[in-house]
mmCIF file of N, CA, C and O in Angstrom:
data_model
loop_
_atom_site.group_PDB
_atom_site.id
_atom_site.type_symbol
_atom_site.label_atom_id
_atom_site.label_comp_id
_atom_site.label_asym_id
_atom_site.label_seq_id
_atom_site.Cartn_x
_atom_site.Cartn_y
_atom_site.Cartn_z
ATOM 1 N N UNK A 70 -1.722 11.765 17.562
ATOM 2 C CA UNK A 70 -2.172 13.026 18.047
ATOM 3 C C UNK A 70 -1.088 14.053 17.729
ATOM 4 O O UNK A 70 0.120 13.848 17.855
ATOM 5 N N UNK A 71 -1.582 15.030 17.358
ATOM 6 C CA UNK A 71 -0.398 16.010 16.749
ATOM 7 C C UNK A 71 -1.321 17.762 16.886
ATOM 8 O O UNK A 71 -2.429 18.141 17.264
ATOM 9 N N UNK A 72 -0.204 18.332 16.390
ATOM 10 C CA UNK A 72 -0.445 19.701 16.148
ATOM 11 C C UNK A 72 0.198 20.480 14.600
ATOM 12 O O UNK A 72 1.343 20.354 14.167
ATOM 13 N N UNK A 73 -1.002 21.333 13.944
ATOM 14 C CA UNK A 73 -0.102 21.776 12.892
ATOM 15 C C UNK A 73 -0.513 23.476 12.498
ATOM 16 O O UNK A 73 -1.611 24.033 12.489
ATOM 17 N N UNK A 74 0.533 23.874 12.265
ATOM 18 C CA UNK A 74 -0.008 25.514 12.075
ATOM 19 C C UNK A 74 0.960 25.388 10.531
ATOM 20 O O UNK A 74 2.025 24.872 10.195
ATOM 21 N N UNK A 75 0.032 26.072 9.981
ATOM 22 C CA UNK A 75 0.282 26.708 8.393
ATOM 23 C C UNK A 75 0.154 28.183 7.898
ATOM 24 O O UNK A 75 -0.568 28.995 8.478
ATOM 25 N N UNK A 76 0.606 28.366 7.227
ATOM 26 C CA UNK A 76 0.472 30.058 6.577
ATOM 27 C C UNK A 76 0.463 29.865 5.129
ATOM 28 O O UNK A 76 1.269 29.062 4.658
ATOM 29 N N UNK A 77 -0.662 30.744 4.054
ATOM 30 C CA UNK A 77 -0.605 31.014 2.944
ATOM 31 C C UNK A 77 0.588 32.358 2.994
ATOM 32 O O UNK A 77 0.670 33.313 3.767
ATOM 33 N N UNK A 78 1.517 31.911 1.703
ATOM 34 C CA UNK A 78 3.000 32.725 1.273
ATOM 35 C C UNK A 78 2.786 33.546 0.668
ATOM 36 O O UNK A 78 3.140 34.706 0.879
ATOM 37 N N UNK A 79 1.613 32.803 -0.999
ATOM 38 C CA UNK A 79 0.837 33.195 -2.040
ATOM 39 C C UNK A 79 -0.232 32.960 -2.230
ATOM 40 O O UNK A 79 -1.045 32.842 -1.314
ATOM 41 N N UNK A 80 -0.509 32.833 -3.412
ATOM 42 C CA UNK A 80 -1.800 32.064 -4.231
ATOM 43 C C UNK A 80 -1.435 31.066 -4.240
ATOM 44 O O UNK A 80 -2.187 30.124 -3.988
ATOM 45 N N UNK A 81 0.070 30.875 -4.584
ATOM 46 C CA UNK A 81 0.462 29.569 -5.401
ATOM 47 C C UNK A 81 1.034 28.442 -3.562
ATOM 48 O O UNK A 81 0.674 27.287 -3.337
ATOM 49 N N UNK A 82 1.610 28.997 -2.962
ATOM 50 C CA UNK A 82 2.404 28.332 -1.974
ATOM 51 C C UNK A 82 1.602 28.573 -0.355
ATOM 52 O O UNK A 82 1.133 29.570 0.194
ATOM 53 N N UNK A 83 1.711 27.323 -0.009
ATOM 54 C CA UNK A 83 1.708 27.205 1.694
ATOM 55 C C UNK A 83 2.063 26.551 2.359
ATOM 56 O O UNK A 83 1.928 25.355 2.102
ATOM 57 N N UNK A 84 2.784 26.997 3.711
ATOM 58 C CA UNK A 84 3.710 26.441 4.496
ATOM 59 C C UNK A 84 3.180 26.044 5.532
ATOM 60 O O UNK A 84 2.145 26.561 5.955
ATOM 61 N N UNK A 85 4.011 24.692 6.355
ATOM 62 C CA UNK A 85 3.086 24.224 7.627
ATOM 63 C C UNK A 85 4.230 23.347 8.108
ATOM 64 O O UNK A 85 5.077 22.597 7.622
ATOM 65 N N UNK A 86 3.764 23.901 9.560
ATOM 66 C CA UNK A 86 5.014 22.653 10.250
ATOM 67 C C UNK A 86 3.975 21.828 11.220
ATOM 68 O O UNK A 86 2.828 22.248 11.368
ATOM 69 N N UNK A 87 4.400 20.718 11.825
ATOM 70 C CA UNK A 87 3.618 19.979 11.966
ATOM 71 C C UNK A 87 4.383 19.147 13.514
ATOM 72 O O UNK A 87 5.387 18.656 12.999
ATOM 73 N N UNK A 88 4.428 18.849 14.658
ATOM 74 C CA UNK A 88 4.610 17.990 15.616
ATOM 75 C C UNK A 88 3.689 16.740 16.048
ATOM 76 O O UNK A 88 2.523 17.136 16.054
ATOM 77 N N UNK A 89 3.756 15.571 16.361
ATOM 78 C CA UNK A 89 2.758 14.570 16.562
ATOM 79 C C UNK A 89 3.770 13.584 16.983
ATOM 80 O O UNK A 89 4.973 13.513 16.734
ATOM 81 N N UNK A 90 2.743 12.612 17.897
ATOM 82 C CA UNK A 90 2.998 11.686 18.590
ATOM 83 C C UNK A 90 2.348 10.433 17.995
ATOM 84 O O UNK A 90 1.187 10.164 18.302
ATOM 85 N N UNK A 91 3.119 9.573 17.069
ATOM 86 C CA UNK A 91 2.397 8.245 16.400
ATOM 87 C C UNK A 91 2.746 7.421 17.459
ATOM 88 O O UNK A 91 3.824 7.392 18.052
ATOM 89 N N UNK A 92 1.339 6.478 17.730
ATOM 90 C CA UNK A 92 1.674 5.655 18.221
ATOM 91 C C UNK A 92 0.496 4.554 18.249
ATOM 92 O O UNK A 92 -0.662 4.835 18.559
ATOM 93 N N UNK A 93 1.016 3.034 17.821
ATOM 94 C CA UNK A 93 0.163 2.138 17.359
ATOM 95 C C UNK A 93 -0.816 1.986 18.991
ATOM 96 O O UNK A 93 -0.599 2.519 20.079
ATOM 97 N N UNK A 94 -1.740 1.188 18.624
ATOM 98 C CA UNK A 94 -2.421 0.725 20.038
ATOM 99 C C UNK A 94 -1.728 -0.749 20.429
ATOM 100 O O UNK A 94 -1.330 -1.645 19.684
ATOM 101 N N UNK A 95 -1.740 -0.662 21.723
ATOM 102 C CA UNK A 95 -1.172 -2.102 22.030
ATOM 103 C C UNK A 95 0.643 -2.822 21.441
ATOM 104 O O UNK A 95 0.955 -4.011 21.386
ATOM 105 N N UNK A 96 1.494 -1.644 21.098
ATOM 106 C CA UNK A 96 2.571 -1.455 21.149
ATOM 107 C C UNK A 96 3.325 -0.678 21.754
ATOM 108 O O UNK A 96 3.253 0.540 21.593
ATOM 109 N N UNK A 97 4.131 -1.220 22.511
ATOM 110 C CA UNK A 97 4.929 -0.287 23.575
ATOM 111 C C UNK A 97 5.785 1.442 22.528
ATOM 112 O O UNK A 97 5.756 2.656 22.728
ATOM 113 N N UNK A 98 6.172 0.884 21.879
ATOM 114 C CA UNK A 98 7.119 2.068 21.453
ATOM 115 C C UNK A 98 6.446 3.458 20.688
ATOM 116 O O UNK A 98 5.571 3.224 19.855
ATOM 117 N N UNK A 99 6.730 4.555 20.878
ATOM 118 C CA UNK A 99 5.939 5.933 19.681
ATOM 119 C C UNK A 99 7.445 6.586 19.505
ATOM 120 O O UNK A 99 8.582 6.585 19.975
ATOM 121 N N UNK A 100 6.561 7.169 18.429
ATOM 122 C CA UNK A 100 7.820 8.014 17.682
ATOM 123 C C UNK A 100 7.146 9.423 18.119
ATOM 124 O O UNK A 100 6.036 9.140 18.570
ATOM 125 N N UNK A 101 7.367 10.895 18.177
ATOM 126 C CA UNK A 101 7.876 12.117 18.507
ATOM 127 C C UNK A 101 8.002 12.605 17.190
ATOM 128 O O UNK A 101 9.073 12.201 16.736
ATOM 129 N N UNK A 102 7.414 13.264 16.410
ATOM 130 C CA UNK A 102 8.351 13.745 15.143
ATOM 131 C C UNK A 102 7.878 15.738 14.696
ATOM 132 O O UNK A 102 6.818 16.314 14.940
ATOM 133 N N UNK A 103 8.747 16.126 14.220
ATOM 134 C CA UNK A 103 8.480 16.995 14.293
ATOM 135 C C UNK A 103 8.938 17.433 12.302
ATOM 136 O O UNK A 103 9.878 17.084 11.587
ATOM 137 N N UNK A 104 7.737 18.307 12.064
ATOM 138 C CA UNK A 104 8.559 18.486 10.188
ATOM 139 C C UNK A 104 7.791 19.375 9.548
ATOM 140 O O UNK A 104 6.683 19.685 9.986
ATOM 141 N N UNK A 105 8.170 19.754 8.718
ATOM 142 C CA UNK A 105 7.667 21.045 7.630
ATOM 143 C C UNK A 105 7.568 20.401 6.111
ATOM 144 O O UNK A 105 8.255 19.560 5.531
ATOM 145 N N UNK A 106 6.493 21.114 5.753
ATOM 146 C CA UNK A 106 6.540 20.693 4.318
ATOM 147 C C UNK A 106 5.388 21.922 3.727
ATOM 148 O O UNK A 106 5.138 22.927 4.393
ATOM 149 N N UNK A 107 4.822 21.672 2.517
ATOM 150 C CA UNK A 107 3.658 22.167 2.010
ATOM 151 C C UNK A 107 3.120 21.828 0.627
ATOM 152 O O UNK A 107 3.343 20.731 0.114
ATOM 153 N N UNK A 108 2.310 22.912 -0.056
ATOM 154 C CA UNK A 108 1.620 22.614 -1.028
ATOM 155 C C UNK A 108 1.981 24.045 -2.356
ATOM 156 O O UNK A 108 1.667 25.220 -2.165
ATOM 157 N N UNK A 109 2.659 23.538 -3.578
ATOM 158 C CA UNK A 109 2.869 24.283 -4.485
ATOM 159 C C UNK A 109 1.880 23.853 -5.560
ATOM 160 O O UNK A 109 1.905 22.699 -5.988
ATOM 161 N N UNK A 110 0.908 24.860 -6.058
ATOM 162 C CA UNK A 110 -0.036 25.161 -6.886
ATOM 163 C C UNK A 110 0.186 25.778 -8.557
ATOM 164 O O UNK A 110 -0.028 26.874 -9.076
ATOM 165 N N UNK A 111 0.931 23.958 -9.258
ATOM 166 C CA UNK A 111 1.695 25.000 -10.439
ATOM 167 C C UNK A 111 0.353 24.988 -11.329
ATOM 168 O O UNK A 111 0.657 25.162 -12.509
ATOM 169 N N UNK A 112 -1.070 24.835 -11.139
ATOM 170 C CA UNK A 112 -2.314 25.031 -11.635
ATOM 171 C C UNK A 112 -3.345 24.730 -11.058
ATOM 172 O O UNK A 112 -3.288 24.521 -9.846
ATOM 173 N N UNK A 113 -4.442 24.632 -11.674
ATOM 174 C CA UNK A 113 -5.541 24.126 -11.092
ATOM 175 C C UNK A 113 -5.415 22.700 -10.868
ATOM 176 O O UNK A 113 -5.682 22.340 -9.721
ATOM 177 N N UNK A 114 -5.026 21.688 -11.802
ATOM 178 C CA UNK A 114 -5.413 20.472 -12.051
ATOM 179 C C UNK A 114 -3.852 19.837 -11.233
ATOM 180 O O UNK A 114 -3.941 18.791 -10.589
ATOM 181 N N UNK A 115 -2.699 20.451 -11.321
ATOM 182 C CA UNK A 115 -1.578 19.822 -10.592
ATOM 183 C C UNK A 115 -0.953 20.791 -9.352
ATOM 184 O O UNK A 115 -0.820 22.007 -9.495
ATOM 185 N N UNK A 116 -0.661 20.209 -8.352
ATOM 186 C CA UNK A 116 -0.385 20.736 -7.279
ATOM 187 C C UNK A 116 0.931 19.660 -6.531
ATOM 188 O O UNK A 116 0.692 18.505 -6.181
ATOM 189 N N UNK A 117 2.462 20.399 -6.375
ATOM 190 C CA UNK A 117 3.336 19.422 -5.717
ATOM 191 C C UNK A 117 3.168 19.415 -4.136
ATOM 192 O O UNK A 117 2.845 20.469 -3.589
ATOM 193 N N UNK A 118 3.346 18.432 -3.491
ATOM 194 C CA UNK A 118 3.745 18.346 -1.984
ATOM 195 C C UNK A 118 4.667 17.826 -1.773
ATOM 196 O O UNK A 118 5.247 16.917 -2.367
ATOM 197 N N UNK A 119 5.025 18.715 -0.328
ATOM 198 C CA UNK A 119 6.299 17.706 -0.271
ATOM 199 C C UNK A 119 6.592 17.996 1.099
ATOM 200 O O UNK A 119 6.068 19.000 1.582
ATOM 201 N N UNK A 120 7.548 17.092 2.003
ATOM 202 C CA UNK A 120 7.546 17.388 3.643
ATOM 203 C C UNK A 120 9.166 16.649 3.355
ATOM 204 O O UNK A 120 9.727 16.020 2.458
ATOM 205 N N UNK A 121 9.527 17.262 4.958
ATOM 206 C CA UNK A 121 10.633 17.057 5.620
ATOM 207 C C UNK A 121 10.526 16.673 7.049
ATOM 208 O O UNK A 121 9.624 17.375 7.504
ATOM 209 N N UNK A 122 10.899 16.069 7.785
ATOM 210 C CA UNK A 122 11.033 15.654 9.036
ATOM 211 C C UNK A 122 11.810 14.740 9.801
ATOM 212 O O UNK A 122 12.356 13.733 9.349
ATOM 213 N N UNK A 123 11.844 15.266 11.374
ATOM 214 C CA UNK A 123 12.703 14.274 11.922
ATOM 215 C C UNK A 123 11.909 13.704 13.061
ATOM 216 O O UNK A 123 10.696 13.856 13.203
ATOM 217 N N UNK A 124 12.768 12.978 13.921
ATOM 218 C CA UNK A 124 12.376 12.145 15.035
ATOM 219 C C UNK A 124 12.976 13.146 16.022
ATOM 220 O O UNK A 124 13.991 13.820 15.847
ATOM 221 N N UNK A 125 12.183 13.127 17.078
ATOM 222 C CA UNK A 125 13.198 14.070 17.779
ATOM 223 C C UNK A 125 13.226 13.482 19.373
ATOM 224 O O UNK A 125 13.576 14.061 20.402
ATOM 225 N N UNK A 126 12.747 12.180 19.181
ATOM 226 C CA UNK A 126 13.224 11.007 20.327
ATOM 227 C C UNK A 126 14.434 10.108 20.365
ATOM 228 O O UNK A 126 14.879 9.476 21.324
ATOM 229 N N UNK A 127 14.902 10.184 19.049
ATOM 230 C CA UNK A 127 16.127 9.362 18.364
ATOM 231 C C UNK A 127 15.882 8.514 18.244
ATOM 232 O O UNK A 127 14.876 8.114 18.831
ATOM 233 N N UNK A 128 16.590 7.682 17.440
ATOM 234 C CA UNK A 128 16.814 6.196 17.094
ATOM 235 C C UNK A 128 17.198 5.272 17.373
ATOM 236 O O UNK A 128 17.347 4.467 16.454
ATOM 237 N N UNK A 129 17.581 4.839 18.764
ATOM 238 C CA UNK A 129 17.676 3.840 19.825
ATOM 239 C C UNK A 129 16.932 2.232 19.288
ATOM 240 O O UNK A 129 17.523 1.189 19.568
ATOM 241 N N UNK A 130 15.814 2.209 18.632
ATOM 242 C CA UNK A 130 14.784 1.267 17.943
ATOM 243 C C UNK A 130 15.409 0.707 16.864
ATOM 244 O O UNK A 130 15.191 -0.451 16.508
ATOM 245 N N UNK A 131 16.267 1.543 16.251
ATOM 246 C CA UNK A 131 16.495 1.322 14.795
ATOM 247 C C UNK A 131 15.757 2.091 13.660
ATOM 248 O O UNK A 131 16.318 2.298 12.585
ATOM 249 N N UNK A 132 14.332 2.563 13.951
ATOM 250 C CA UNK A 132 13.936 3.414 13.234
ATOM 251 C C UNK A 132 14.627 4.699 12.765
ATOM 252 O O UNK A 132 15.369 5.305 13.538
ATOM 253 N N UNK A 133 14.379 5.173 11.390
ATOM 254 C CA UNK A 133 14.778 6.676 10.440
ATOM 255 C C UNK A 133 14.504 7.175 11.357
ATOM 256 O O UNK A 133 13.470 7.105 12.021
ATOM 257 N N UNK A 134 15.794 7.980 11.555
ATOM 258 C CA UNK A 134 15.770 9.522 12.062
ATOM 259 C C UNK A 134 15.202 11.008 11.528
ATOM 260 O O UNK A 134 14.651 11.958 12.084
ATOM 261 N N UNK A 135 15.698 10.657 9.920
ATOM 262 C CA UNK A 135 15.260 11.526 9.255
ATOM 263 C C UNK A 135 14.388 11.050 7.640
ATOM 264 O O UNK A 135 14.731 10.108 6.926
ATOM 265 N N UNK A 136 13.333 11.910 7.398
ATOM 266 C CA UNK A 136 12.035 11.262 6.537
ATOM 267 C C UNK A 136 11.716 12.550 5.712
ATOM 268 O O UNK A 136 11.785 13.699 6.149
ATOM 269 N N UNK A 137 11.353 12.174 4.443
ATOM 270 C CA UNK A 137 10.646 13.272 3.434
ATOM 271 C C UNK A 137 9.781 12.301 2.368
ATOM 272 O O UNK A 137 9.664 11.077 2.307
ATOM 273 N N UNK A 138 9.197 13.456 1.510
ATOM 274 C CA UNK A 138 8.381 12.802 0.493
ATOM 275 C C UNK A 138 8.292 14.199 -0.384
ATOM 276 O O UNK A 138 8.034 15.271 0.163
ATOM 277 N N UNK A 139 8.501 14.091 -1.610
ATOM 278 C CA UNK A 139 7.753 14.770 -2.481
ATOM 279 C C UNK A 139 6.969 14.161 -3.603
ATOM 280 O O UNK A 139 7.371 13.339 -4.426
ATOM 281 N N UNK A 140 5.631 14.773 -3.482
ATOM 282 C CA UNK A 140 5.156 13.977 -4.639
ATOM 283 C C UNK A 140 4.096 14.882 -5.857
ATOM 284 O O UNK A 140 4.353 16.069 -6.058
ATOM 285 N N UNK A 141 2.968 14.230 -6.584
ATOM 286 C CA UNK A 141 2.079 15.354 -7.414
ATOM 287 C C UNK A 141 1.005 14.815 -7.558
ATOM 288 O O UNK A 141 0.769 13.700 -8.022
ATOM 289 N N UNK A 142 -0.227 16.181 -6.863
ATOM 290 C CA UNK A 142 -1.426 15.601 -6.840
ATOM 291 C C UNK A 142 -2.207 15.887 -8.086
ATOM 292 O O UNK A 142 -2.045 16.891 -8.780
ATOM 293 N N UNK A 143 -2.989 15.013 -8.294
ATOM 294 C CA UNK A 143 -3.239 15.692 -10.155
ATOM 295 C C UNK A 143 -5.032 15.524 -9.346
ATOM 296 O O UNK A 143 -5.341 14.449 -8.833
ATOM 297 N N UNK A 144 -5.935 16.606 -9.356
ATOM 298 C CA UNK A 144 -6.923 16.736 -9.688
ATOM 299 C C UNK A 144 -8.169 16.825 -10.679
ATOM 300 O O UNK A 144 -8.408 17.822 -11.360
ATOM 301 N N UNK A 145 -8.906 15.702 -10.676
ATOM 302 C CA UNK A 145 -9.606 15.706 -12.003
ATOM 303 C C UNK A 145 -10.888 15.795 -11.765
ATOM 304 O O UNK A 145 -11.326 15.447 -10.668
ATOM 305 N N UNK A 146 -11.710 16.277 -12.756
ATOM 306 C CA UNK A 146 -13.510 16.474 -12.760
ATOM 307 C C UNK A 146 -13.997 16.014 -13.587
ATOM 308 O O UNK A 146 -13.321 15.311 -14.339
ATOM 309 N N UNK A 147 -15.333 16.194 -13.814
ATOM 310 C CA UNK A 147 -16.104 15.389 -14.833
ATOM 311 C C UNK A 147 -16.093 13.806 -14.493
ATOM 312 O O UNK A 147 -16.431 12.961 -15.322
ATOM 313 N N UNK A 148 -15.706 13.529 -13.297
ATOM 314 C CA UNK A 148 -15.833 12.043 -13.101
ATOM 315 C C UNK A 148 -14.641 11.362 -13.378
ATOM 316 O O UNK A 148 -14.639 10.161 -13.107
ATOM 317 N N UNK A 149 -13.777 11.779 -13.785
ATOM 318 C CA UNK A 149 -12.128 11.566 -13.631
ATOM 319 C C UNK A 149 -12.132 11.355 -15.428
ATOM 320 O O UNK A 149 -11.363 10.542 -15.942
ATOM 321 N N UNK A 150 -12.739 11.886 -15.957
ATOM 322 C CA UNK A 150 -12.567 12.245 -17.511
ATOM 323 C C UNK A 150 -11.683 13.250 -17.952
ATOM 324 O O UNK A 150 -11.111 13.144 -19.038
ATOM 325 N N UNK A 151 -11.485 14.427 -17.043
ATOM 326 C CA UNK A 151 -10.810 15.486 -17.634
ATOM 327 C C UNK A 151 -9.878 16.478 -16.201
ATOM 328 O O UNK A 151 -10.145 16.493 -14.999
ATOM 329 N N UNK A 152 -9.099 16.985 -16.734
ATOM 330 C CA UNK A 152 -8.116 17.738 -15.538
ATOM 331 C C UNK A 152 -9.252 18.841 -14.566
ATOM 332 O O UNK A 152 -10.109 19.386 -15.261
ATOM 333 N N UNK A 153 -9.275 19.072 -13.511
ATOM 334 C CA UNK A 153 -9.824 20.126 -12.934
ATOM 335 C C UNK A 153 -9.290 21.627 -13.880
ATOM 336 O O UNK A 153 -8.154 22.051 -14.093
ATOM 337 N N UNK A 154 -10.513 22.109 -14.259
ATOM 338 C CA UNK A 154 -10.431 23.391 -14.501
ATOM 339 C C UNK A 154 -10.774 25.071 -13.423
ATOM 340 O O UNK A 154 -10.281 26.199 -13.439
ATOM 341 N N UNK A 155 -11.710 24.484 -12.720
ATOM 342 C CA UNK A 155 -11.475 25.397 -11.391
ATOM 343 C C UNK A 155 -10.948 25.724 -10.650
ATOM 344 O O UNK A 155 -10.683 25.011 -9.682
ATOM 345 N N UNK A 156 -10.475 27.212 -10.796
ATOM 346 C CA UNK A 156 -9.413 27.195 -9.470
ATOM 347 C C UNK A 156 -9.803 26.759 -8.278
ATOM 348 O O UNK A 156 -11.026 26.762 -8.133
ATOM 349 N N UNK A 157 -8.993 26.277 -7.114
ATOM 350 C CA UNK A 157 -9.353 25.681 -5.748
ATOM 351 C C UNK A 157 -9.336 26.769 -5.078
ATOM 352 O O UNK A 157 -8.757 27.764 -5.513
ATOM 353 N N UNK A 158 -9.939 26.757 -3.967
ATOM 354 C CA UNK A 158 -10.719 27.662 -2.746
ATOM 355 C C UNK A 158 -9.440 27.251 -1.549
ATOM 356 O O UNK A 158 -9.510 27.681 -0.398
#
């Protein structure tokens, strides 16, 4: 269960921070985390993401305190024959 608020920067960029409470069913322990990341639009067909975040219960468990990812989403059409040519909405 979480919460997230975002803002468009540009066309190309948007920002979002994000708080949530993971927690398995039928396991005592959750993590607290709180982090920012977003979505860069270097076209139609490729778009980077990427986040930052921490724990903000600490690490008493042994679990990362601190977590990221960047990665690249490649969008394709025609049935995954060819790159998206439409800009996204």
């Amino acid at each position: 269960m979480g919460f997230i608020a975002g803002r468009t920067v540009n066309d190309r960029l948007e920002l979002d921070a994000e708080i949530y409470d993971d927690h398995a069913f039928g396991v005592p322990l959750h993590t607290t985390t709180l982090d920012t990341g977003g979505r860069y639009k270097f076209s139609p067909s490729f778009i980077a993401l990427f986040m930052a975040g921490r724990s903000v219960n600490g690490i008493s468990d042994g679990r990362p305190e601190f977590f990221g990812y960047v990665g690249l989403q490649i969008l394709l059409s025609d049935y995954g024959r060819s790159l998206n040519t439409a800009p996204s909405k």
